[in-house]
CSV table of C-alpha atoms in Angstrom, one decimal:
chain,number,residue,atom,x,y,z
E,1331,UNK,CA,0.0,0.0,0.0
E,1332,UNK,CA,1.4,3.3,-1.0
E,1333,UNK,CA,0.3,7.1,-0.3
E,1334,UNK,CA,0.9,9.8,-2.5
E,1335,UNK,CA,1.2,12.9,-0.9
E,1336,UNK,CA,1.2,14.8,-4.1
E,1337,UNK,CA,2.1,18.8,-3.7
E,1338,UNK,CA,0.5,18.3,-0.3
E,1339,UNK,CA,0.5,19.4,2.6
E,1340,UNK,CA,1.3,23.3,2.9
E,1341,UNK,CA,4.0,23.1,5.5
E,1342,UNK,CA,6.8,21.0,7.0
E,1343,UNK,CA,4.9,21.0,10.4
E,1344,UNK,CA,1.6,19.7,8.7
E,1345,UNK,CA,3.8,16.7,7.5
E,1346,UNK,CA,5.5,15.8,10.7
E,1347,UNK,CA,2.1,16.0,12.0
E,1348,UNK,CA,0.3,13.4,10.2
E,1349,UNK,CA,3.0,11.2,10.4
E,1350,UNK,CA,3.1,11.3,14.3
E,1351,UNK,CA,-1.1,11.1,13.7
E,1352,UNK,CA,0.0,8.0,11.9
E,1353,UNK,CA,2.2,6.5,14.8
E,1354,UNK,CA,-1.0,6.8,17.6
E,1355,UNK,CA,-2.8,4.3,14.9
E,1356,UNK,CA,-2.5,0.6,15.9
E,1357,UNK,CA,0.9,-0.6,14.2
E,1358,UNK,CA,0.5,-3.1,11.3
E,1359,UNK,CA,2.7,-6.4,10.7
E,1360,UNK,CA,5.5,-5.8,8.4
E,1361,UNK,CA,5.8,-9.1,7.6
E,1362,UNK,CA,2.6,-9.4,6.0
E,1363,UNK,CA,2.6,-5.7,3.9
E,1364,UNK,CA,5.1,-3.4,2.5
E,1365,UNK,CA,3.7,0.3,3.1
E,1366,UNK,CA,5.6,3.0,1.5
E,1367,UNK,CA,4.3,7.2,1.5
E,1368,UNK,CA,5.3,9.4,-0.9
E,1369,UNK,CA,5.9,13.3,0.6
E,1370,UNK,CA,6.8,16.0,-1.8
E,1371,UNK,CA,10.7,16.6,-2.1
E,1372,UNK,CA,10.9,19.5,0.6
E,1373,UNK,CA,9.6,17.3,3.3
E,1374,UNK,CA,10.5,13.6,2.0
E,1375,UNK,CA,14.0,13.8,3.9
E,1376,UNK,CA,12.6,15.2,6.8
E,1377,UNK,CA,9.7,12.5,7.7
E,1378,UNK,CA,11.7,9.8,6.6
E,1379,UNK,CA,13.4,9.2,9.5
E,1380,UNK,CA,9.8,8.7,11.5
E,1381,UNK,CA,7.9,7.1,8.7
E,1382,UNK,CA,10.8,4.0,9.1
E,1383,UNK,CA,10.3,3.8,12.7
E,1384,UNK,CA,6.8,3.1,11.8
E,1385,UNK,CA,7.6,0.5,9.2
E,1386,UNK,CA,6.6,3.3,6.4
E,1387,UNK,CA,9.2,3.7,3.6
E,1388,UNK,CA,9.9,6.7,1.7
E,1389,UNK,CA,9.2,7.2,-1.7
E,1390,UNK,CA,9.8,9.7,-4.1
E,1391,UNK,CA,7.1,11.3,-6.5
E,1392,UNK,CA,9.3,11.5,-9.5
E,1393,UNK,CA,13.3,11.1,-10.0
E,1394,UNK,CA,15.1,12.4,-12.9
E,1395,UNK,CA,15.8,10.0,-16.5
E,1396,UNK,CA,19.3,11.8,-16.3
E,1397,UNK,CA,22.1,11.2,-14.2
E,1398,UNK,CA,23.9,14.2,-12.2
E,1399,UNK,CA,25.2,16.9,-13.7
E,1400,UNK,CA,23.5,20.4,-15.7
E,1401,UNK,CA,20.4,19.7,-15.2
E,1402,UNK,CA,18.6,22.1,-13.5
E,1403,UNK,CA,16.2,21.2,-11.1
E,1404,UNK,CA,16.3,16.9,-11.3
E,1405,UNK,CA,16.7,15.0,-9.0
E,1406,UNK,CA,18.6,12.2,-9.9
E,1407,UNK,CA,18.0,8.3,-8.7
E,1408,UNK,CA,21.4,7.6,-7.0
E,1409,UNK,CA,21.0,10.7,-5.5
E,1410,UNK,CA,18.0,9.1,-3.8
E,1411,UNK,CA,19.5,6.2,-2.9
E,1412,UNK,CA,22.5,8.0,-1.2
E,1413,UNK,CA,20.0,10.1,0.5
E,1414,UNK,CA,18.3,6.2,1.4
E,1415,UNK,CA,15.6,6.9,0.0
E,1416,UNK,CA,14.2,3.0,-1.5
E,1417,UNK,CA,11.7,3.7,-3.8
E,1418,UNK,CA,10.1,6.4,-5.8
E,1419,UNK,CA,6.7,6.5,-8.2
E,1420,UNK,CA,7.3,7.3,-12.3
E,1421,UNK,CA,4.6,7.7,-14.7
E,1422,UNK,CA,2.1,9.1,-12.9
E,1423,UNK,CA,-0.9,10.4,-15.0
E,1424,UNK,CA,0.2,14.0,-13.4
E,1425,UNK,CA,3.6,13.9,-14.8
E,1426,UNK,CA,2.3,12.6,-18.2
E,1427,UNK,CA,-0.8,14.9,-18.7
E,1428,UNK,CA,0.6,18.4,-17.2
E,1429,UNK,CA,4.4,18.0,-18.0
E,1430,UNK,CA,4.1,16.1,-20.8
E,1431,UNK,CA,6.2,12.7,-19.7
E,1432,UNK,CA,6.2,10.3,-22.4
E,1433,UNK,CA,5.6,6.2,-22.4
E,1434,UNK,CA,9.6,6.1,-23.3
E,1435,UNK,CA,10.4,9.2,-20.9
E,1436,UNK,CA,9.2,6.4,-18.3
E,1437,UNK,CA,10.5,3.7,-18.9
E,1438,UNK,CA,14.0,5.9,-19.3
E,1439,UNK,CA,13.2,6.2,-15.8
E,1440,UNK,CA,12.5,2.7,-14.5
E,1441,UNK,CA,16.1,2.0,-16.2
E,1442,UNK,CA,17.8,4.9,-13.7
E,1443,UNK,CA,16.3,3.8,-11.0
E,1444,UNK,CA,17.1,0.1,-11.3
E,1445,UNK,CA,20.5,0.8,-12.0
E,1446,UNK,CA,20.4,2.9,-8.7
E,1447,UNK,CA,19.0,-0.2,-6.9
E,1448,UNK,CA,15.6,2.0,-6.2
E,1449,UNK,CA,12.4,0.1,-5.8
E,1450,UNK,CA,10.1,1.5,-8.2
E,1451,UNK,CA,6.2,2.2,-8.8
E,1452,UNK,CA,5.6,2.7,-12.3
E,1453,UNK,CA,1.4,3.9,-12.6
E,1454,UNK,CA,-0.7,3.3,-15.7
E,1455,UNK,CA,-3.7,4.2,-16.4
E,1456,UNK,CA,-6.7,5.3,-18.9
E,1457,UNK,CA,-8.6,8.7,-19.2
E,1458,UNK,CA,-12.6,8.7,-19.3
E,1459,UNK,CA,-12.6,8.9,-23.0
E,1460,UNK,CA,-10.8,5.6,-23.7
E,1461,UNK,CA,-12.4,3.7,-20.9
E,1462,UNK,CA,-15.7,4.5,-23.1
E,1463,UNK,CA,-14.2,3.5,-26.5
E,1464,UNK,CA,-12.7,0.1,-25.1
E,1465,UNK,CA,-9.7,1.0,-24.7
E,1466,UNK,CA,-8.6,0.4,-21.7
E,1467,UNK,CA,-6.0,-2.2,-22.3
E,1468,UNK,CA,-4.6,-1.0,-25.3
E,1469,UNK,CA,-3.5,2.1,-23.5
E,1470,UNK,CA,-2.2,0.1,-20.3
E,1471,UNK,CA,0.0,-1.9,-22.9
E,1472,UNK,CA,1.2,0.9,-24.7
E,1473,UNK,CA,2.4,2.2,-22.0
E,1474,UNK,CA,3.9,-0.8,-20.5
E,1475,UNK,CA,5.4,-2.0,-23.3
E,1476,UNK,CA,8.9,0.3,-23.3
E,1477,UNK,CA,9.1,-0.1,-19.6
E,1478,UNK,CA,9.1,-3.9,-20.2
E,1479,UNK,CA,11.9,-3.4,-22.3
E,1480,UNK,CA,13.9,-1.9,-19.8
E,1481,UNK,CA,13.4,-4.5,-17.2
E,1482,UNK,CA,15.9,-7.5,-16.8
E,1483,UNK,CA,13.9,-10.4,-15.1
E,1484,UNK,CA,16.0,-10.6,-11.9
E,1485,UNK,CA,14.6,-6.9,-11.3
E,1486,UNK,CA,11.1,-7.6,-11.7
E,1487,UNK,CA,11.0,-7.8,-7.6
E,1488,UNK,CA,11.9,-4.5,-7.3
E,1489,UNK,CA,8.9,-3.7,-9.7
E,1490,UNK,CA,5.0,-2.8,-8.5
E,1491,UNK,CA,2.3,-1.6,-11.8
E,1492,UNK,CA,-0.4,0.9,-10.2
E,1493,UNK,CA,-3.2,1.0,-12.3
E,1494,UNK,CA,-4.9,4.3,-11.7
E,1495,UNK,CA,-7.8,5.0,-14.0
E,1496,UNK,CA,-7.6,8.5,-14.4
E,1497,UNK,CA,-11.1,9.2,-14.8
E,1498,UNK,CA,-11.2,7.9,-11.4
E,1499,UNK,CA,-8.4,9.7,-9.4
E,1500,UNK,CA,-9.5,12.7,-7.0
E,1501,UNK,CA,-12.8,12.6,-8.6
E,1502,UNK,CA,-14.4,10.4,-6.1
E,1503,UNK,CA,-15.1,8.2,-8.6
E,1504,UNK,CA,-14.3,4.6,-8.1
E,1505,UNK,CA,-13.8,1.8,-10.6
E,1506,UNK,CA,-16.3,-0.9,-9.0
E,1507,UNK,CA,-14.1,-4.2,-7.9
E,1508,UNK,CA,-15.0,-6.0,-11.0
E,1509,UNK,CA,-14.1,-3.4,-13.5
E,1510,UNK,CA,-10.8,-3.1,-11.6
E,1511,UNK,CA,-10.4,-6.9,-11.6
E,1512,UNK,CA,-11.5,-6.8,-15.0
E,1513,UNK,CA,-8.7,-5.2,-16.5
E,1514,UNK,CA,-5.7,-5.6,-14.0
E,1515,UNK,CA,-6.4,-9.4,-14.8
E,1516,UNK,CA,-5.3,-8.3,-18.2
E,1517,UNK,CA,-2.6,-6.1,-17.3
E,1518,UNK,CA,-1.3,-9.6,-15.5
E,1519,UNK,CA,-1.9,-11.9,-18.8
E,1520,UNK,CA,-0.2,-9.2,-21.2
E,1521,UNK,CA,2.6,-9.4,-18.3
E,1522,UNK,CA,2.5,-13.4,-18.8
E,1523,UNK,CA,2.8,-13.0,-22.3
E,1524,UNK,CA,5.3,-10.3,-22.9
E,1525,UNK,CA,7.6,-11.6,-19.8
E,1526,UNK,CA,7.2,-14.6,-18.4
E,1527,UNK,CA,4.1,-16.4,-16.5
E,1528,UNK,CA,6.3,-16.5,-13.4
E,1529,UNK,CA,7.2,-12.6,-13.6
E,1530,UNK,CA,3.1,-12.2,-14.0
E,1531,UNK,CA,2.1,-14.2,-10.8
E,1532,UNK,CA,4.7,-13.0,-8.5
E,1533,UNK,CA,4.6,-8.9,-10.1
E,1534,UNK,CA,2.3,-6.6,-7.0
E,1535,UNK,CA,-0.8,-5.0,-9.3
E,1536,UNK,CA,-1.8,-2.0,-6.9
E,1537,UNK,CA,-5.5,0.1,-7.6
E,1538,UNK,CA,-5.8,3.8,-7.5
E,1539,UNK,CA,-8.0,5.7,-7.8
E,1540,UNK,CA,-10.3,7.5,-4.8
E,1541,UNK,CA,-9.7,4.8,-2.5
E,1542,UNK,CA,-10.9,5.1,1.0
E,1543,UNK,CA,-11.2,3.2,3.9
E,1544,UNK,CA,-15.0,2.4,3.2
E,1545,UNK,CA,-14.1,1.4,-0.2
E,1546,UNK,CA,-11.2,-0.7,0.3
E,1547,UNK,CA,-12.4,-4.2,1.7
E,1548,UNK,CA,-13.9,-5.0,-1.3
E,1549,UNK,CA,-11.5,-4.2,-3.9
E,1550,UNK,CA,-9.0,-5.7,-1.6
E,1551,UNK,CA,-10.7,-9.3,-2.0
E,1552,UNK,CA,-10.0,-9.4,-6.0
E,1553,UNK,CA,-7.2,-11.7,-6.8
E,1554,UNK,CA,-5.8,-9.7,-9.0
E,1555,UNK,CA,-5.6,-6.0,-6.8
E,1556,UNK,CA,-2.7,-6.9,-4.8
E,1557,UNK,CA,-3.0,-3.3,-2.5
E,1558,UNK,CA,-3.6,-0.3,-3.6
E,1559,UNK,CA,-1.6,3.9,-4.2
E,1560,UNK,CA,-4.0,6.1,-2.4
E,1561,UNK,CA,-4.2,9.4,-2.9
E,1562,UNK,CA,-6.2,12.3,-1.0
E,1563,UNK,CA,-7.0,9.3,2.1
E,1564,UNK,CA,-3.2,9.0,2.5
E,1565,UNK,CA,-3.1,12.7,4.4
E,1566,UNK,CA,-5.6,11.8,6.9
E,1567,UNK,CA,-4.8,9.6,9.9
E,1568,UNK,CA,-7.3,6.9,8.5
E,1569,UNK,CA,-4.8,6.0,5.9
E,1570,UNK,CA,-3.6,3.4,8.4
E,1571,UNK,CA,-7.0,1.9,8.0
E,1572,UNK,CA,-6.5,1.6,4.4
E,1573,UNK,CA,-3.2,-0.3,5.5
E,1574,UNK,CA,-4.6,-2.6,8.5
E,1575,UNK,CA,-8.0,-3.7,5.7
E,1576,UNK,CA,-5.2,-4.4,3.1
E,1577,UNK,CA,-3.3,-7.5,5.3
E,1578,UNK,CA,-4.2,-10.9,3.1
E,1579,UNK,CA,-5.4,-13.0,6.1
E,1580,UNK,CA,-3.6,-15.8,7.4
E,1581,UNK,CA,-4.4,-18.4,5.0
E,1582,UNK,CA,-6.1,-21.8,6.5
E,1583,UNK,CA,-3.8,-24.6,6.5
E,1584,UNK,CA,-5.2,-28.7,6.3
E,1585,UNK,CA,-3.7,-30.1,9.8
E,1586,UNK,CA,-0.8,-33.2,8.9
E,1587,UNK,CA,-2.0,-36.1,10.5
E,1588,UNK,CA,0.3,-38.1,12.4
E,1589,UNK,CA,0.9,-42.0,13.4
E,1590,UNK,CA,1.0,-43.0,17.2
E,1591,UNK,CA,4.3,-45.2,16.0
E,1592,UNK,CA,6.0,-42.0,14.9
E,1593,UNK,CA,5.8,-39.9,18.1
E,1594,UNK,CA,9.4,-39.3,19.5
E,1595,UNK,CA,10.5,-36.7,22.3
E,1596,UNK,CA,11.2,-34.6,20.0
E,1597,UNK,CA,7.8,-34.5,18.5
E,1598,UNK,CA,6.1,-30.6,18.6
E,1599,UNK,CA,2.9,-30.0,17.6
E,1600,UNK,CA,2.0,-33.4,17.4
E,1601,UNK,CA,-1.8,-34.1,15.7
E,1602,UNK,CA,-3.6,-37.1,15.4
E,1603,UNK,CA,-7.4,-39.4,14.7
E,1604,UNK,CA,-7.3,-41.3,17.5
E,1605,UNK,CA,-9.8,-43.5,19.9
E,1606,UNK,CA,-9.9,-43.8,23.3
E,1607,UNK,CA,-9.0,-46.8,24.4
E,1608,UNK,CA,-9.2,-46.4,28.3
E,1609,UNK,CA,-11.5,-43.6,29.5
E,1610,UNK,CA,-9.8,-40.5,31.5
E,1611,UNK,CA,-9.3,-41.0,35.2
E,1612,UNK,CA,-7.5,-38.6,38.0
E,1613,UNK,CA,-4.1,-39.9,37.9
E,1614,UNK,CA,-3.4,-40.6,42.0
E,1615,UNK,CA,-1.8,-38.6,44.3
E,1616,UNK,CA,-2.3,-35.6,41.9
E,1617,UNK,CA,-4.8,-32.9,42.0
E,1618,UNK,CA,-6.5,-31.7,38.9
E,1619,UNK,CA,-4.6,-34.0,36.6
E,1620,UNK,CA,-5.8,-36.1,34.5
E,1621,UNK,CA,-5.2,-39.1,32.1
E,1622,UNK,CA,-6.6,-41.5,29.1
E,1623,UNK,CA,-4.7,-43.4,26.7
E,1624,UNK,CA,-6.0,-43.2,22.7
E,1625,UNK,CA,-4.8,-45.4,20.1
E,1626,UNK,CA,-4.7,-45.7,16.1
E,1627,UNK,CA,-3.9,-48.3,13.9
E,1628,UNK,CA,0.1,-48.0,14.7
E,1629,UNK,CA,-0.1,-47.8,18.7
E,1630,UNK,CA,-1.2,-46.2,21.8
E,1631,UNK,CA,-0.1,-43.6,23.6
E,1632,UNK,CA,-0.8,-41.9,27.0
E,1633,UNK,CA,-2.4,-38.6,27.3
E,1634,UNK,CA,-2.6,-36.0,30.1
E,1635,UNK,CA,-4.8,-33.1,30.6
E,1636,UNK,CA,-5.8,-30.5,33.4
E,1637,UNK,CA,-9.3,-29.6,31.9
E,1638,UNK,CA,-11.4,-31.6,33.7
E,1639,UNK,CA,-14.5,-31.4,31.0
E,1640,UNK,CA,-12.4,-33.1,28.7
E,1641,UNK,CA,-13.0,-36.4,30.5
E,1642,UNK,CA,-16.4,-36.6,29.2
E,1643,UNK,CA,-15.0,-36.8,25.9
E,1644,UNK,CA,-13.0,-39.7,26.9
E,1645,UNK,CA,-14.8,-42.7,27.2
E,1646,UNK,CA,-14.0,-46.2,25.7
E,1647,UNK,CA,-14.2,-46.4,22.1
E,1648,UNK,CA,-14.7,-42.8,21.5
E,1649,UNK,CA,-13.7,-41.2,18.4
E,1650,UNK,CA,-11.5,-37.9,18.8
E,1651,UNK,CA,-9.5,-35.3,16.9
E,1652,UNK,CA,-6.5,-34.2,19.0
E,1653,UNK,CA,-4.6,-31.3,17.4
E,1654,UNK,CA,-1.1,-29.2,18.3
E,1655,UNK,CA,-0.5,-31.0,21.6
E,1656,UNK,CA,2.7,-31.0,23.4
E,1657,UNK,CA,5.1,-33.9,23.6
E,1658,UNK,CA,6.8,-33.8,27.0
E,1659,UNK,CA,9.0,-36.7,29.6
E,1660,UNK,CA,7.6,-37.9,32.4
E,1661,UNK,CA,10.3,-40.0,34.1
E,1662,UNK,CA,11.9,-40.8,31.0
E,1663,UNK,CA,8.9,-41.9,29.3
E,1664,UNK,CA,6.6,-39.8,26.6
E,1665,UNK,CA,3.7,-38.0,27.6
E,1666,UNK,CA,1.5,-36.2,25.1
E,1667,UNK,CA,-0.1,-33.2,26.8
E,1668,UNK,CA,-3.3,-31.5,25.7
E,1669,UNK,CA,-3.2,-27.6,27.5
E,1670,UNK,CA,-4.5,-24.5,26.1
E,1671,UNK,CA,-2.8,-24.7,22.8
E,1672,UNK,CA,-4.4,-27.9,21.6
E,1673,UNK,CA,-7.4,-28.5,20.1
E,1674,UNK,CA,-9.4,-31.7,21.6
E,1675,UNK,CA,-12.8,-33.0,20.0
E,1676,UNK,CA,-14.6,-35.7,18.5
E,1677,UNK,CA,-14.0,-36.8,15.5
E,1678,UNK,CA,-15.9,-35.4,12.6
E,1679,UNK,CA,-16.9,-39.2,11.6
E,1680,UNK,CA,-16.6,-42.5,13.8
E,1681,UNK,CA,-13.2,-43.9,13.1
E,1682,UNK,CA,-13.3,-47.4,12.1
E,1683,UNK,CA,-9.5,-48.9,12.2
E,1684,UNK,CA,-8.9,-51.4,14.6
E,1685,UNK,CA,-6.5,-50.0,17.5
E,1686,UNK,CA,-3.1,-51.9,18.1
E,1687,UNK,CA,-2.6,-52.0,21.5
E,1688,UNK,CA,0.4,-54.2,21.7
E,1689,UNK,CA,2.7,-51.0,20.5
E,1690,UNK,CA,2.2,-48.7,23.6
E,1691,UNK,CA,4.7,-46.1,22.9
E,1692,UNK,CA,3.9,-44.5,26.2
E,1693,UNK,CA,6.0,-47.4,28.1
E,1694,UNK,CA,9.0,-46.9,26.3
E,1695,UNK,CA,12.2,-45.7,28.4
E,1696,UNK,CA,13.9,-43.0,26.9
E,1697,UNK,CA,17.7,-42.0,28.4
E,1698,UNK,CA,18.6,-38.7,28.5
E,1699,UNK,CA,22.3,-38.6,26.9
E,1700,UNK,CA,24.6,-35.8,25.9
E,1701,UNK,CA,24.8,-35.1,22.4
């Protein structure tokens, strides 16, 4: 997720200000998100310094398509870098409507800022009179097209496309989630064709274009709008919003089911379909811990547990579903312990295997040796 400050805000002491706004927001996972903001150049040094303590990186607006030398008022990329600034935006519909920045003027830029080991943003994007005559993705490829050219294939991690319709930036008019799924779909296939099909899954596709924190959950869930390069709702302290309603949630993983046989002391997280094979009983001289034993097709095994409404889950022949437990010694022998971690159920279906209760890995005597 990135904010574009634009020529915004008035003074240096507005900017500070909405980044400290920013830090009294709760703080994100930047694990899970890259967030970068861009200020305008007067202020981009300044806030820096805060932004990163936030986990916000700074990017520029613009950076030159020369190098240093005459060239009055550029800025030029390896200037930014020295100045550690990681990324800046090209291409913005700004740049190529009011100062007249051409497709090849961009991609001229992507170049200088590769070469300067910059991360870069480049934005695309249609006006309202060729979304109407269908041609949206002609324009997005023209324009990509020299900027592809410029691009080795190791670099295309340091690469993120914003697709901004410009019919829809500052107007407060927003591309419905479809239309933007529509055609950054096909900004992703003319990627697979032109590049590579690897380049096209792993390349970020950002949105732009009036999004706001009402607007964002639901252009968020398209698979193909990987975040988004907010505007006018990145000066406002609800831009973190924007930020926290852009985190992909944790995806849900199929538990691996173990064997009884296989459990070790060095077992973590140990899962397992098991039945119970003796019912749960206070183990004696203890108070408020308990035992069962459950077995599958490979063995049994002892189990211990606290939770004392857990024994009516442990009866003879019960089926259960016992999930992240912890495998600890007990007098050198295993004990599989269900505490607050674990998940402990029945089974979703009465298991049918017939138990072996020869193999009890429970009695085995494990030595504690040095390694």
């Amino acid at each position: 997720v990135g904010g574009n400050w634009k020529c915004n805000p008035k003074t240096l002491e507005e900017a500070v200000k909405l980044v400290a706004d920013w830090k009294g927001q709760p703080s994100f996972d930047r694990r899970k998100i890259d967030v970068y903001a861009c200020p305008m150049m007067p202020h981009l040094l300044k806030v820096a310094g805060p932004m990163a303590k936030i986990g916000i990186q700074a990017c520029a607006q613009n950076c030159s398509k020369t190098a240093e030398g005459a060239f009055t008022g550029e800025v030029s990329c390896a200037q930014l870098k020295d100045s550690r600034v990681g990324w800046t935006l090209v291409g913005h519909s700004e740049r190529r409507a009011k100062y007249g920045e051409t497709d090849q003027d961009v991609a001229d830029k992507v170049e200088k800022a590769l070469e300067a080991g910059l991360k870069v943003v480049v934005a695309i994007g249609e006006v309202l009179e060729e979304r109407e005559s269908g041609k949206t993705d002609e324009v997005n490829q023209r324009q990509l097209k020299p900027v592809i050219a410029k691009i080795k294939e190791e670099d295309w991690s340091k690469i993120v496309i914003a697709y901004e319709p410009v019919w829809a930036i500052g107007t407060g008019k927003v591309a419905t989630p479809d239309q933007a799924e529509e055609t950054q779909a096909a900004i992703r296939a003319f990627l697979a064709k032109e590049v590579s099909e690897e380049v096209a899954e792993k390349v970020r596709i950002q949105y732009g274009g009036s999004v706001t924190p009402e607007n964002c959950a639901e252009l968020i869930k398209k698979p193909n709008i990987d975040g988004f390069l907010v505007g006018g709702a990145s000066l406002k302290p609800s831009f973190m919003d924007i930020v926290q309603k852009s985190i992909p949630p944790i995806p849900l993983k199929k538990p691996k089911w173990s064997k009884i046989a296989d459990l070790n002391p060095v077992t973590k997280g140990f899962n397992v379909m098991a039945k119970c094979t003796k019912a749960a009983a206070q183990v004696e001289g203890t108070e408020g811990l308990y035992e069962a034993q459950v077995g599958d097709a490979s063995g049994v095994m002892t189990i211990s547990f606290r939770n004392k409404d857990l024994c009516d889950l442990c009866k003879d022949g019960a089926s259960l579903r016992i999930q992240n437990t912890a495998v600890k010694m007990v007098k050198g022998y295993i004990r599989v312990v269900v505490d607050k971690w674990s998940a402990f159920k029945p089974a979703d279906e009465e298991l049918t295997f017939e138990v072996d209760t020869k193999n009890d890995v429970s009695t085995t005597e494990y030595e504690l040796v040095e390694s």
